[in-house]
């Protein structure tokens, strides 16, 4: 079975701007699903669980329907299997420098450690900054190696670029006219968590 939708996949690691990408795709008229924040309310399961349950399936996103785009964990870990089984899939690697991603992740977990899942607390107990940075570097290397000489299938979206550049790259890659003069979305900026509410 060949799955035709969803057909856009965000495959940047955590802390690379996946929430912002989802918002941008929504502005372009696509239905974007971020597995870290959205939930499917029809049967109580999250789409993330549906995708994770198919890690060993020949069609890893079979049954995940109703959206044009998926991103966040475990999508970025499964991009090779998705590429093999989803006809016409396009992949977007959101990029931030790995050391910035590692710092952002470490700060977030440090601030909300008690609310993190058991797996997160166990995995990041030792060397969380270095482990996350190494993971991000290895993932970027793997993506570039896998999509070697396939510019039509992979867009690298550097989140440090100015809004106009990001919109134009995204619009050209997807064949959709980008909005004129609109700032590129910036979502889930959690730095303010460390500031007392009365100072905001």
Short mmCIF file of N, CA and C in Angstrom, two decimals, residues 33-166:
data_model
loop_
_atom_site.label_atom_id
_atom_site.label_comp_id
_atom_site.label_asym_id
_atom_site.label_seq_id
_atom_site.Cartn_x
_atom_site.Cartn_y
_atom_site.Cartn_z
N UNK A 33 0.42 18.92 11.44
CA UNK A 33 0.27 18.25 12.72
C UNK A 33 1.63 18.10 13.40
N UNK A 34 1.76 18.70 14.58
CA UNK A 34 2.99 18.63 15.37
C UNK A 34 2.79 17.59 16.45
N UNK A 35 3.52 16.48 16.38
CA UNK A 35 3.26 15.36 17.27
C UNK A 35 3.57 15.67 18.73
N UNK A 36 4.32 16.73 18.98
CA UNK A 36 4.64 17.07 20.36
C UNK A 36 3.56 17.89 21.04
N UNK A 37 2.61 18.41 20.26
CA UNK A 37 1.62 19.30 20.88
C UNK A 37 0.18 18.98 20.49
N UNK A 38 -0.06 18.43 19.30
CA UNK A 38 -1.41 18.17 18.85
C UNK A 38 -1.90 16.80 19.29
N UNK A 39 -3.18 16.69 19.47
CA UNK A 39 -3.77 15.40 19.82
C UNK A 39 -4.99 15.14 18.96
N UNK A 40 -5.14 13.88 18.58
CA UNK A 40 -6.32 13.47 17.85
C UNK A 40 -7.39 13.11 18.88
N UNK A 41 -8.52 13.82 18.85
CA UNK A 41 -9.51 13.67 19.93
C UNK A 41 -10.61 12.68 19.59
N UNK A 42 -10.53 12.06 18.42
CA UNK A 42 -11.59 11.15 18.03
C UNK A 42 -11.62 9.87 18.84
N UNK A 43 -10.44 9.33 19.15
CA UNK A 43 -10.43 8.06 19.87
C UNK A 43 -9.55 8.10 21.11
N UNK A 44 -9.08 9.26 21.47
CA UNK A 44 -8.28 9.38 22.68
C UNK A 44 -6.80 9.14 22.47
N UNK A 45 -6.41 8.60 21.31
CA UNK A 45 -5.00 8.37 21.03
C UNK A 45 -4.38 9.62 20.42
N UNK A 46 -3.10 9.80 20.66
CA UNK A 46 -2.41 10.88 19.97
C UNK A 46 -1.89 10.34 18.65
N UNK A 47 -1.75 11.23 17.66
CA UNK A 47 -1.17 10.80 16.39
C UNK A 47 0.25 10.31 16.62
N UNK A 48 0.92 10.91 17.59
CA UNK A 48 2.28 10.47 17.89
C UNK A 48 2.30 8.98 18.24
N UNK A 49 1.34 8.56 19.05
CA UNK A 49 1.30 7.15 19.40
C UNK A 49 1.02 6.28 18.18
N UNK A 50 0.15 6.77 17.29
CA UNK A 50 -0.15 6.01 16.09
C UNK A 50 1.11 5.82 15.24
N UNK A 51 1.88 6.89 15.11
CA UNK A 51 3.12 6.80 14.32
C UNK A 51 4.12 5.89 15.01
N UNK A 52 4.30 6.06 16.32
CA UNK A 52 5.27 5.25 17.05
C UNK A 52 4.92 3.77 16.98
N UNK A 53 3.64 3.46 16.98
CA UNK A 53 3.22 2.06 16.92
C UNK A 53 3.55 1.41 15.59
N UNK A 54 3.91 2.21 14.60
CA UNK A 54 4.19 1.68 13.28
C UNK A 54 5.68 1.76 12.92
N UNK A 55 6.53 1.89 13.91
CA UNK A 55 7.96 1.99 13.64
C UNK A 55 8.49 0.79 12.88
N UNK A 56 7.91 -0.38 13.12
CA UNK A 56 8.37 -1.58 12.45
C UNK A 56 7.46 -1.97 11.29
N UNK A 57 6.50 -1.12 10.98
CA UNK A 57 5.54 -1.43 9.92
C UNK A 57 6.10 -1.01 8.57
N UNK A 58 5.73 -1.74 7.53
CA UNK A 58 6.20 -1.36 6.20
C UNK A 58 5.66 0.00 5.78
N UNK A 59 4.48 0.35 6.25
CA UNK A 59 3.91 1.67 5.99
C UNK A 59 3.81 2.40 7.33
N UNK A 60 4.86 3.11 7.73
CA UNK A 60 4.95 3.61 9.10
C UNK A 60 3.90 4.63 9.49
N UNK A 61 3.24 5.28 8.51
CA UNK A 61 2.22 6.24 8.90
C UNK A 61 0.84 5.80 8.44
N UNK A 62 0.68 4.54 8.14
CA UNK A 62 -0.64 4.03 7.75
C UNK A 62 -1.64 4.29 8.88
N UNK A 63 -2.78 4.84 8.51
CA UNK A 63 -3.79 5.16 9.51
C UNK A 63 -3.69 6.57 10.04
N UNK A 64 -2.60 7.27 9.75
CA UNK A 64 -2.45 8.66 10.17
C UNK A 64 -2.91 9.51 9.00
N UNK A 65 -4.14 9.97 9.04
CA UNK A 65 -4.72 10.68 7.91
C UNK A 65 -5.31 12.01 8.36
N UNK A 66 -5.68 12.81 7.38
CA UNK A 66 -6.35 14.07 7.67
C UNK A 66 -5.43 15.26 7.79
N UNK A 67 -4.12 15.05 7.59
CA UNK A 67 -3.16 16.15 7.67
C UNK A 67 -2.24 16.12 6.46
N UNK A 68 -1.79 17.31 6.06
CA UNK A 68 -0.86 17.42 4.94
C UNK A 68 0.59 17.35 5.39
N UNK A 69 0.83 17.61 6.66
CA UNK A 69 2.21 17.68 7.14
C UNK A 69 2.32 17.12 8.55
N UNK A 70 3.41 16.41 8.80
CA UNK A 70 3.72 15.87 10.12
C UNK A 70 5.14 16.26 10.49
N UNK A 71 5.36 16.49 11.77
CA UNK A 71 6.71 16.83 12.23
C UNK A 71 6.87 16.53 13.70
N UNK A 72 8.10 16.57 14.16
CA UNK A 72 8.53 16.30 15.53
C UNK A 72 8.69 14.79 15.74
N UNK A 73 9.15 14.42 16.92
CA UNK A 73 9.42 13.02 17.25
C UNK A 73 8.13 12.22 17.23
N UNK A 74 8.10 11.01 16.67
CA UNK A 74 9.23 10.24 16.12
C UNK A 74 9.42 10.39 14.61
N UNK A 75 8.73 11.40 14.01
CA UNK A 75 8.79 11.55 12.55
C UNK A 75 10.22 11.73 12.06
N UNK A 76 10.98 12.59 12.78
CA UNK A 76 12.33 12.86 12.27
C UNK A 76 13.25 11.64 12.38
N UNK A 77 12.91 10.71 13.26
CA UNK A 77 13.71 9.48 13.36
C UNK A 77 13.34 8.47 12.27
N UNK A 78 12.18 8.63 11.66
CA UNK A 78 11.64 7.63 10.75
C UNK A 78 11.66 8.07 9.29
N UNK A 79 12.39 9.14 8.99
CA UNK A 79 12.28 9.74 7.66
C UNK A 79 12.66 8.78 6.53
N UNK A 80 13.61 7.87 6.78
CA UNK A 80 14.01 6.96 5.71
C UNK A 80 12.89 5.98 5.38
N UNK A 81 12.25 5.43 6.40
CA UNK A 81 11.13 4.51 6.16
C UNK A 81 9.96 5.24 5.52
N UNK A 82 9.70 6.45 5.97
CA UNK A 82 8.62 7.25 5.37
C UNK A 82 8.92 7.50 3.91
N UNK A 83 10.16 7.85 3.61
CA UNK A 83 10.55 8.13 2.22
C UNK A 83 10.33 6.92 1.32
N UNK A 84 10.54 5.74 1.85
CA UNK A 84 10.39 4.53 1.05
C UNK A 84 8.94 4.21 0.72
N UNK A 85 8.02 4.66 1.56
CA UNK A 85 6.64 4.19 1.45
C UNK A 85 5.61 5.28 1.20
N UNK A 86 6.02 6.54 1.20
CA UNK A 86 5.07 7.62 0.96
C UNK A 86 5.40 8.27 -0.37
N UNK A 87 4.56 8.04 -1.33
CA UNK A 87 4.78 8.55 -2.69
C UNK A 87 4.73 10.08 -2.70
N UNK A 88 5.75 10.69 -3.31
CA UNK A 88 5.77 12.14 -3.46
C UNK A 88 6.07 12.90 -2.19
N UNK A 89 6.60 12.24 -1.19
CA UNK A 89 6.88 12.92 0.08
C UNK A 89 7.96 13.98 -0.09
N UNK A 90 7.79 15.08 0.62
CA UNK A 90 8.81 16.12 0.68
C UNK A 90 9.22 16.30 2.13
N UNK A 91 10.52 16.55 2.32
CA UNK A 91 11.07 16.60 3.67
C UNK A 91 11.71 17.96 3.92
N UNK A 92 11.49 18.48 5.12
CA UNK A 92 12.03 19.78 5.50
C UNK A 92 12.88 19.61 6.76
N UNK A 93 14.16 19.89 6.61
CA UNK A 93 15.08 19.84 7.75
C UNK A 93 15.19 21.24 8.33
N UNK A 94 14.49 21.49 9.43
CA UNK A 94 14.67 22.77 10.11
C UNK A 94 16.02 22.72 10.83
N UNK A 95 16.73 23.84 10.74
CA UNK A 95 18.10 23.85 11.26
C UNK A 95 18.33 25.00 12.22
N UNK A 96 18.94 24.67 13.34
CA UNK A 96 19.60 25.61 14.24
C UNK A 96 20.94 24.99 14.59
N UNK A 97 21.95 25.80 14.92
CA UNK A 97 23.23 25.21 15.31
C UNK A 97 23.04 24.20 16.43
N UNK A 98 23.65 23.02 16.33
CA UNK A 98 23.44 21.97 17.34
C UNK A 98 23.72 22.43 18.77
N UNK A 99 24.71 23.30 18.95
CA UNK A 99 24.98 23.74 20.32
C UNK A 99 23.83 24.60 20.85
N UNK A 100 23.16 25.36 19.96
CA UNK A 100 22.01 26.14 20.38
C UNK A 100 20.84 25.22 20.74
N UNK A 101 20.64 24.20 19.93
CA UNK A 101 19.58 23.23 20.22
C UNK A 101 19.83 22.54 21.55
N UNK A 102 21.07 22.15 21.79
CA UNK A 102 21.41 21.46 23.02
C UNK A 102 21.19 22.35 24.24
N UNK A 103 21.56 23.62 24.11
CA UNK A 103 21.35 24.54 25.21
C UNK A 103 19.86 24.74 25.48
N UNK A 104 19.08 24.92 24.40
CA UNK A 104 17.65 25.13 24.55
C UNK A 104 16.98 23.92 25.19
N UNK A 105 17.36 22.73 24.73
CA UNK A 105 16.80 21.51 25.30
C UNK A 105 17.17 21.36 26.78
N UNK A 106 18.44 21.58 27.09
CA UNK A 106 18.91 21.42 28.47
C UNK A 106 18.22 22.41 29.40
N UNK A 107 18.04 23.64 28.94
CA UNK A 107 17.35 24.64 29.75
C UNK A 107 15.91 24.23 29.99
N UNK A 108 15.25 23.74 28.95
CA UNK A 108 13.85 23.36 29.07
C UNK A 108 13.67 22.21 30.07
N UNK A 109 14.53 21.18 29.93
CA UNK A 109 14.43 20.04 30.83
C UNK A 109 14.82 20.44 32.26
N UNK A 110 15.84 21.28 32.37
CA UNK A 110 16.26 21.75 33.69
C UNK A 110 15.10 22.45 34.40
N UNK A 111 14.35 23.25 33.65
CA UNK A 111 13.26 24.02 34.24
C UNK A 111 12.05 23.14 34.54
N UNK A 112 11.82 22.13 33.71
CA UNK A 112 10.62 21.31 33.86
C UNK A 112 10.96 19.83 34.06
N UNK A 113 12.03 19.60 34.78
CA UNK A 113 12.52 18.22 34.95
C UNK A 113 11.47 17.33 35.60
N UNK A 114 10.81 17.81 36.62
CA UNK A 114 9.85 16.98 37.35
C UNK A 114 8.65 16.62 36.50
N UNK A 115 8.35 17.44 35.49
CA UNK A 115 7.21 17.17 34.62
C UNK A 115 7.59 16.35 33.39
N UNK A 116 8.88 16.11 33.21
CA UNK A 116 9.32 15.34 32.05
C UNK A 116 9.00 13.87 32.26
N UNK A 117 8.87 13.14 31.17
CA UNK A 117 8.59 11.72 31.26
C UNK A 117 9.76 10.94 31.83
N UNK A 118 9.49 9.72 32.28
CA UNK A 118 10.54 8.89 32.88
C UNK A 118 11.69 8.66 31.90
N UNK A 119 11.35 8.45 30.63
CA UNK A 119 12.38 8.20 29.63
C UNK A 119 13.30 9.39 29.47
N UNK A 120 12.73 10.58 29.46
CA UNK A 120 13.54 11.80 29.32
C UNK A 120 14.45 11.97 30.53
N UNK A 121 13.89 11.81 31.72
CA UNK A 121 14.69 12.00 32.94
C UNK A 121 15.83 11.00 33.01
N UNK A 122 15.57 9.76 32.62
CA UNK A 122 16.61 8.74 32.67
C UNK A 122 17.69 9.00 31.62
N UNK A 123 17.26 9.33 30.42
CA UNK A 123 18.21 9.47 29.32
C UNK A 123 19.12 10.69 29.49
N UNK A 124 18.56 11.77 30.04
CA UNK A 124 19.33 13.00 30.12
C UNK A 124 19.92 13.23 31.51
N UNK A 125 20.01 12.18 32.30
CA UNK A 125 20.56 12.33 33.65
C UNK A 125 22.04 12.68 33.60
N UNK A 126 22.76 12.13 32.64
CA UNK A 126 24.20 12.37 32.53
C UNK A 126 24.51 13.02 31.18
N UNK A 127 25.31 14.06 31.22
CA UNK A 127 25.79 14.75 30.01
C UNK A 127 24.66 15.14 29.06
N UNK A 128 23.60 15.78 29.55
CA UNK A 128 22.48 16.08 28.66
C UNK A 128 22.84 17.01 27.51
N UNK A 129 23.68 18.01 27.77
CA UNK A 129 24.04 18.95 26.71
C UNK A 129 24.82 18.26 25.60
N UNK A 130 25.86 17.53 25.97
CA UNK A 130 26.69 16.87 24.96
C UNK A 130 25.92 15.79 24.22
N UNK A 131 25.11 15.03 24.93
CA UNK A 131 24.37 13.95 24.28
C UNK A 131 23.40 14.50 23.26
N UNK A 132 22.73 15.59 23.62
CA UNK A 132 21.78 16.16 22.67
C UNK A 132 22.51 16.77 21.48
N UNK A 133 23.61 17.46 21.73
CA UNK A 133 24.36 18.06 20.64
C UNK A 133 24.89 16.99 19.69
N UNK A 134 25.43 15.91 20.24
CA UNK A 134 25.94 14.82 19.40
C UNK A 134 24.81 14.20 18.59
N UNK A 135 23.66 14.03 19.20
CA UNK A 135 22.52 13.48 18.49
C UNK A 135 22.12 14.37 17.32
N UNK A 136 22.09 15.70 17.56
CA UNK A 136 21.71 16.63 16.52
C UNK A 136 22.71 16.61 15.36
N UNK A 137 24.00 16.61 15.69
CA UNK A 137 25.04 16.57 14.66
C UNK A 137 24.93 15.30 13.83
N UNK A 138 24.78 14.17 14.49
CA UNK A 138 24.68 12.90 13.77
C UNK A 138 23.44 12.86 12.88
N UNK A 139 22.35 13.42 13.36
CA UNK A 139 21.13 13.42 12.56
C UNK A 139 21.31 14.27 11.30
N UNK A 140 21.90 15.43 11.44
CA UNK A 140 22.12 16.30 10.29
C UNK A 140 23.01 15.60 9.26
N UNK A 141 24.07 14.97 9.72
CA UNK A 141 24.94 14.23 8.81
C UNK A 141 24.18 13.13 8.09
N UNK A 142 23.37 12.39 8.82
CA UNK A 142 22.61 11.29 8.22
C UNK A 142 21.63 11.80 7.17
N UNK A 143 20.97 12.92 7.46
CA UNK A 143 19.99 13.47 6.51
C UNK A 143 20.68 13.90 5.22
N UNK A 144 21.79 14.62 5.35
CA UNK A 144 22.49 15.07 4.14
C UNK A 144 23.02 13.89 3.34
N UNK A 145 23.49 12.88 4.02
CA UNK A 145 23.99 11.69 3.32
C UNK A 145 22.86 10.97 2.60
N UNK A 146 21.74 10.82 3.28
CA UNK A 146 20.62 10.08 2.70
C UNK A 146 20.03 10.80 1.49
N UNK A 147 19.91 12.12 1.58
CA UNK A 147 19.30 12.90 0.49
C UNK A 147 20.33 13.47 -0.47
N UNK A 148 21.49 12.86 -0.53
CA UNK A 148 22.54 13.31 -1.43
C UNK A 148 22.02 13.42 -2.87
N UNK A 149 22.22 14.61 -3.46
CA UNK A 149 21.84 14.85 -4.87
C UNK A 149 20.33 14.73 -5.10
N UNK A 150 19.53 15.03 -4.08
CA UNK A 150 18.06 15.01 -4.22
C UNK A 150 17.48 16.34 -3.74
N UNK A 151 17.83 17.44 -4.40
CA UNK A 151 17.38 18.76 -3.93
C UNK A 151 15.88 18.97 -4.02
N UNK A 152 15.20 18.21 -4.87
CA UNK A 152 13.76 18.38 -5.00
C UNK A 152 12.99 17.74 -3.85
N UNK A 153 13.66 16.89 -3.09
CA UNK A 153 12.98 16.15 -2.02
C UNK A 153 13.28 16.69 -0.63
N UNK A 154 14.37 17.44 -0.48
CA UNK A 154 14.77 17.94 0.84
C UNK A 154 15.00 19.44 0.79
N UNK A 155 14.35 20.15 1.70
CA UNK A 155 14.61 21.57 1.90
C UNK A 155 15.29 21.75 3.24
N UNK A 156 16.39 22.48 3.25
CA UNK A 156 17.05 22.84 4.50
C UNK A 156 16.61 24.26 4.84
N UNK A 157 15.89 24.39 5.94
CA UNK A 157 15.35 25.68 6.34
C UNK A 157 16.10 26.17 7.56
N UNK A 158 17.05 27.07 7.33
CA UNK A 158 17.86 27.63 8.41
C UNK A 158 17.01 28.67 9.15
N UNK A 159 16.69 28.38 10.38
CA UNK A 159 15.79 29.24 11.13
C UNK A 159 16.42 30.58 11.52
N UNK A 160 17.71 30.76 11.23
CA UNK A 160 18.36 32.04 11.49
C UNK A 160 18.17 33.01 10.35
N UNK A 161 17.71 32.52 9.19
CA UNK A 161 17.51 33.39 8.03
C UNK A 161 16.39 34.39 8.29
N UNK A 162 16.39 35.47 7.52
CA UNK A 162 15.32 36.46 7.66
C UNK A 162 14.00 35.89 7.15
N UNK A 163 12.91 36.50 7.58
CA UNK A 163 11.58 35.98 7.26
C UNK A 163 11.37 35.81 5.76
N UNK A 164 11.74 36.80 4.98
CA UNK A 164 11.50 36.74 3.55
C UNK A 164 12.21 35.56 2.92
N UNK A 165 13.43 35.30 3.35
CA UNK A 165 14.19 34.17 2.81
C UNK A 165 13.50 32.86 3.15
N UNK A 166 13.08 32.70 4.39
CA UNK A 166 12.42 31.45 4.78
C UNK A 166 11.11 31.25 4.03
#
